[in-house]
XYZ file of C-alpha atoms in Angstrom:
347
model
C -0.299 -27.645 -31.255
C 2.267 -25.522 -29.408
C 3.960 -24.639 -32.697
C 0.635 -23.580 -34.186
C -0.047 -21.332 -31.191
C 3.371 -19.681 -31.540
C 2.762 -19.030 -35.235
C -0.655 -17.559 -34.437
C 0.794 -15.227 -31.799
C 3.541 -14.043 -34.166
C 0.974 -13.400 -36.905
C -1.175 -11.407 -34.487
C 1.759 -9.248 -33.406
C 2.761 -8.612 -37.012
C -0.785 -7.590 -37.850
C -0.700 -5.041 -35.040
C 2.480 -3.543 -36.461
C 1.780 -3.675 -40.190
C -1.929 -2.914 -40.356
C -3.185 0.229 -38.694
C -6.045 0.166 -36.238
C -9.290 1.633 -37.474
C -9.936 4.960 -35.827
C -12.123 8.004 -36.103
C -9.278 10.248 -35.010
C -8.632 13.494 -36.781
C -4.938 13.663 -37.549
C -3.035 16.655 -36.289
C -5.597 17.889 -33.758
C -3.140 17.786 -30.868
C -0.307 19.386 -32.817
C -2.531 22.147 -34.190
C -3.824 22.987 -30.716
C -0.276 23.262 -29.351
C 1.462 24.501 -32.492
C 2.344 27.845 -30.956
C 3.906 26.046 -27.991
C 6.213 23.990 -30.208
C 7.056 26.921 -32.463
C 7.826 29.529 -29.819
C 11.071 31.390 -30.577
C 12.733 30.009 -27.479
C 11.949 26.460 -28.584
C 13.587 26.679 -31.974
C 17.214 26.804 -30.894
C 19.510 23.847 -31.376
C 19.145 22.555 -27.804
C 15.345 22.519 -27.670
C 14.565 21.744 -31.316
C 12.178 18.778 -31.452
C 13.073 15.958 -33.793
C 11.264 15.759 -37.112
C 10.194 12.170 -36.398
C 8.539 13.185 -33.131
C 6.723 16.086 -34.770
C 5.497 13.828 -37.566
C 4.071 11.387 -35.025
C 2.372 14.199 -33.118
C 0.768 15.389 -36.351
C -0.916 11.972 -36.571
C -2.142 12.041 -32.957
C -5.703 12.922 -31.975
C -6.137 13.855 -28.330
C -9.895 13.262 -28.308
C -9.611 9.554 -29.108
C -6.036 9.323 -27.757
C -4.847 7.355 -30.777
C -2.038 7.675 -33.319
C -2.737 6.951 -36.978
C 0.164 5.282 -38.768
C 0.723 4.143 -42.317
C 0.863 0.440 -43.156
C 4.629 0.306 -43.478
C 5.590 2.876 -40.831
C 7.034 0.267 -38.478
C 8.598 2.761 -36.074
C 5.333 4.659 -35.801
C 3.457 1.426 -35.034
C 5.960 0.553 -32.312
C 5.451 3.897 -30.582
C 1.709 3.627 -31.195
C 1.616 0.271 -29.403
C 3.716 1.548 -26.489
C 1.704 4.752 -26.171
C -1.761 3.210 -26.395
C -0.803 0.480 -23.916
C 0.153 3.169 -21.418
C -3.050 5.100 -22.084
C -5.124 1.939 -21.573
C -3.388 1.332 -18.240
C -4.172 4.873 -17.098
C -7.806 4.611 -18.169
C -8.031 1.288 -16.338
C -7.039 2.735 -12.975
C -8.737 6.136 -13.316
C -12.059 5.144 -11.755
C -10.926 2.084 -9.845
C -8.718 4.215 -7.578
C -11.857 5.559 -5.906
C -12.761 2.010 -4.875
C -9.602 1.673 -2.786
C -11.458 3.421 0.052
C -12.574 0.791 2.558
C -16.056 1.404 3.907
C -16.967 -0.204 7.272
C -19.818 -2.073 5.589
C -17.394 -3.553 3.037
C -15.687 -5.492 5.827
C -17.993 -5.812 8.832
C -21.249 -6.561 7.007
C -19.712 -8.645 4.239
C -21.489 -12.047 4.329
C -18.397 -13.903 3.116
C -16.132 -12.428 5.789
C -18.788 -12.726 8.501
C -19.127 -16.458 7.874
C -15.480 -17.133 8.731
C -15.259 -14.474 11.428
C -18.262 -15.876 13.330
C -16.678 -19.316 13.404
C -13.369 -17.989 14.725
C -15.188 -15.776 17.231
C -16.917 -18.824 18.711
C -13.611 -20.706 18.764
C -11.895 -17.787 20.502
C -14.089 -18.233 23.596
C -12.917 -21.822 23.984
C -9.286 -20.836 23.417
C -9.610 -18.021 25.971
C -10.975 -20.415 28.593
C -8.080 -22.823 27.985
C -5.509 -20.016 28.263
C -7.066 -18.697 31.491
C -7.062 -22.129 33.134
C -3.481 -22.774 32.015
C -2.160 -19.422 33.241
C -4.041 -19.525 36.543
C -2.610 -22.995 37.189
C 0.846 -21.679 36.370
C 0.439 -18.716 38.736
C -0.805 -20.909 41.582
C 2.192 -23.172 41.092
C 4.496 -20.171 41.419
C 2.802 -19.056 44.600
C 3.041 -22.531 46.102
C 6.757 -22.413 45.359
C 6.935 -19.092 47.261
C 7.816 -17.117 44.173
C 8.059 -13.418 44.969
C 6.715 -12.323 41.613
C 3.528 -14.380 41.891
C 1.247 -11.396 42.723
C 2.869 -9.275 39.994
C 2.331 -11.967 37.373
C -1.268 -12.414 38.502
C -1.939 -8.680 38.214
C -0.494 -8.673 34.682
C -2.706 -11.591 33.694
C -5.776 -9.916 35.161
C -5.037 -6.778 33.156
C -4.591 -8.887 30.019
C -7.901 -10.656 30.650
C -9.619 -7.282 31.091
C -8.161 -5.987 27.805
C -9.206 -9.181 26.019
C -12.765 -8.942 27.335
C -13.036 -5.296 26.269
C -11.763 -6.054 22.754
C -14.004 -9.094 22.336
C -17.086 -7.342 23.696
C -16.520 -4.206 21.598
C -14.813 -5.923 18.660
C -17.311 -4.877 15.990
C -17.494 -1.324 17.352
C -13.700 -0.925 17.492
C -13.221 -2.205 13.934
C -16.094 -0.017 12.729
C -14.517 3.071 14.356
C -11.110 2.363 12.786
C -12.623 1.752 9.338
C -14.822 4.836 9.592
C -11.808 6.994 10.509
C -9.732 5.715 7.597
C -12.688 6.114 5.209
C -12.934 9.823 6.012
C -9.155 10.211 5.739
C -8.884 8.341 2.424
C -11.888 10.191 0.982
C -10.245 13.528 1.751
C -7.073 12.371 -0.027
C -8.867 10.888 -3.056
C -10.970 14.042 -3.480
C -7.787 16.007 -4.200
C -7.265 13.906 -7.354
C -8.975 15.430 -10.383
C -10.348 12.305 -12.041
C -12.274 14.320 -14.652
C -10.104 14.420 -17.778
C -7.269 13.067 -15.626
C -5.767 10.893 -18.337
C -6.236 13.526 -21.043
C -4.449 16.187 -18.994
C -1.615 13.831 -18.065
C -1.091 12.684 -21.660
C -1.134 16.256 -22.960
C 1.517 17.443 -20.525
C 3.691 14.372 -21.105
C 3.599 14.789 -24.889
C 4.731 18.386 -24.515
C 8.011 16.958 -23.264
C 10.777 16.664 -25.856
C 11.351 13.623 -28.028
C 9.842 10.192 -28.526
C 10.824 9.299 -24.963
C 7.440 10.800 -24.033
C 5.761 7.658 -25.423
C 7.953 5.453 -23.221
C 7.078 7.671 -20.260
C 3.353 7.132 -20.838
C 3.834 3.353 -20.726
C 6.056 3.431 -17.619
C 3.658 5.715 -15.735
C 0.718 3.508 -16.720
C 2.490 0.389 -15.409
C 3.443 2.104 -12.148
C -0.148 3.257 -11.581
C -1.480 -0.263 -12.207
C 1.018 -1.681 -9.702
C 0.022 0.994 -7.178
C -3.635 0.081 -7.600
C -2.807 -3.591 -7.013
C -0.963 -2.597 -3.848
C -4.009 -0.633 -2.674
C -6.257 -3.658 -3.120
C -3.641 -5.846 -1.450
C -4.094 -3.700 1.674
C -7.859 -4.200 1.462
C -7.405 -7.976 1.313
C -4.996 -7.783 4.265
C -7.515 -5.823 6.342
C -10.208 -8.405 5.560
C -7.967 -11.267 6.736
C -6.976 -9.367 9.889
C -10.652 -8.758 10.632
C -11.448 -12.456 10.271
C -8.612 -13.715 12.498
C -8.956 -10.860 14.988
C -10.822 -12.775 17.750
C -8.196 -15.539 17.842
C -5.333 -13.025 17.870
C -6.946 -11.080 20.720
C -7.328 -14.034 23.086
C -3.655 -14.965 22.660
C -2.671 -11.815 24.563
C -2.842 -13.718 27.828
C -0.345 -16.306 26.599
C 3.343 -15.497 27.056
C 4.667 -17.819 24.349
C 2.041 -17.400 21.611
C 1.004 -13.764 22.005
C -0.126 -12.604 18.554
C -2.259 -9.702 19.766
C 0.452 -7.053 19.480
C 1.443 -8.363 16.033
C -2.178 -8.357 14.856
C -2.861 -4.821 16.109
C 0.407 -3.578 14.623
C -0.397 -5.019 11.192
C -3.933 -3.618 11.313
C -2.673 -0.098 11.969
C 0.287 -0.376 9.581
C -2.003 -1.423 6.713
C -3.941 1.846 6.977
C -0.803 3.895 7.620
C 0.893 2.516 4.509
C -2.228 2.959 2.376
C -2.708 6.562 3.521
C 0.898 7.568 2.807
C 0.826 5.811 -0.568
C -2.352 7.666 -1.536
C -0.826 10.988 -0.487
C 2.297 10.329 -2.576
C 0.136 9.270 -5.540
C -2.092 12.344 -5.252
C 0.928 14.677 -5.165
C 2.458 12.885 -8.154
C -0.749 13.276 -10.163
C -0.959 16.966 -9.270
C 2.532 17.497 -10.693
C 1.510 15.802 -13.941
C -1.493 18.132 -14.206
C 0.809 21.170 -14.359
C 1.555 22.264 -17.905
C 5.248 22.634 -18.859
C 6.375 26.252 -19.029
C 8.352 25.685 -22.206
C 9.174 22.910 -24.651
C 11.754 20.749 -22.897
C 10.535 21.527 -19.371
C 10.561 18.098 -17.686
C 10.609 19.283 -14.061
C 7.023 18.278 -13.278
C 7.449 15.069 -15.267
C 10.389 13.860 -13.198
C 9.014 15.062 -9.853
C 5.655 13.391 -10.519
C 7.364 10.146 -11.542
C 9.529 10.327 -8.418
C 6.418 10.502 -6.223
C 4.911 7.488 -8.016
C 8.106 5.479 -7.505
C 8.150 6.589 -3.865
C 4.566 5.369 -3.434
C 5.493 1.957 -4.878
C 8.565 1.586 -2.648
C 6.943 2.952 0.527
C 6.017 -0.482 1.972
C 9.646 -1.590 1.911
C 10.857 1.821 3.129
C 8.492 1.694 6.091
C 9.871 -1.728 6.979
C 7.792 -3.521 9.576
C 5.236 -0.713 9.546
C 4.189 -1.714 6.049
C 4.404 -5.169 4.561
C 6.252 -5.258 1.263
C 4.623 -7.139 -1.620
C 7.809 -7.162 -3.696
C 6.047 -5.277 -6.492
C 8.499 -2.383 -6.303
C 11.380 -4.598 -7.397
C 9.261 -5.997 -10.234
C 8.361 -2.521 -11.502
C 11.966 -1.346 -11.373
C 13.072 -4.437 -13.287
C 10.337 -3.930 -15.872
C 11.227 -0.251 -16.294
C 14.871 -1.148 -16.919
C 13.823 -3.683 -19.562
C 11.581 -1.168 -21.345
C 14.319 1.472 -21.310
C 16.863 -1.037 -22.647
C 14.559 -2.068 -25.509
C 13.781 1.562 -26.352
C 17.487 2.431 -26.500
C 18.161 -0.478 -28.836
C 15.340 0.670 -31.117
């Protein structure tokens, strides 16, 4: 059975390479629209001359359907077609879903699934708080009976902690709602700077105006990075949901000296939004650089700067250290990019 599956997979891959995909694309549309750009006098010298193979592929590319039409036995063309269209699919996948990375207060607070678990932990937190208060008051009284000089100081600290706990528990929903509402307005302002209309088309056009077949590899790498970034965004949303659920238990532990998770919980709650906001800013700037048309054939300044901002956004959690939990996806993307580059060089 396993052997049959392997044979089937190999046959499927060969069919993708040998037989062209049916398409309504008009060959040469993209090249004809940008023909003057490729044939400018300054682009025809030996340093900037585009390869004949790249030009031939561009003549078979239609920017409306974003597909490349290849002959049955044009193996190299099919390889670049597969790489290119995979990258385009990745970009199309994340184009609209990026808007959903904004966390609305109702997505967390009024979510029936989250509320079910949070209500149970909220009820448990009252019992845990009572146990902690009795334990700490007994400990303080023991210190006073032993004539400890710091007994009143410790008692004052515990009273302050109890006051903070009561405020957080009493206003828990309101505090979380205020934090989520603030980040929603901030994230919306950042997302609105991204031109999602014809986003992929503009990015692909400007990338293909870069020299050589490496542009096809770039499309795939950028698509993978954007997918990983989107996964990181949703990872932050899942983290916020978990922090909201366990919040009541973490708050009541503030009174305990040994198992005080309140500071850790609050730090992670804030760091999740801080990391997400900075990642979105880096992503928005990177996309803006890709929207800028090259000034001449061979101008890769915006291409490299935009890619640098995407890589920065992926690695930001690890760069921020404890202020942003790292998912390890940055290392995976870098490893995958090296593999793709190595395969492309061998081709």
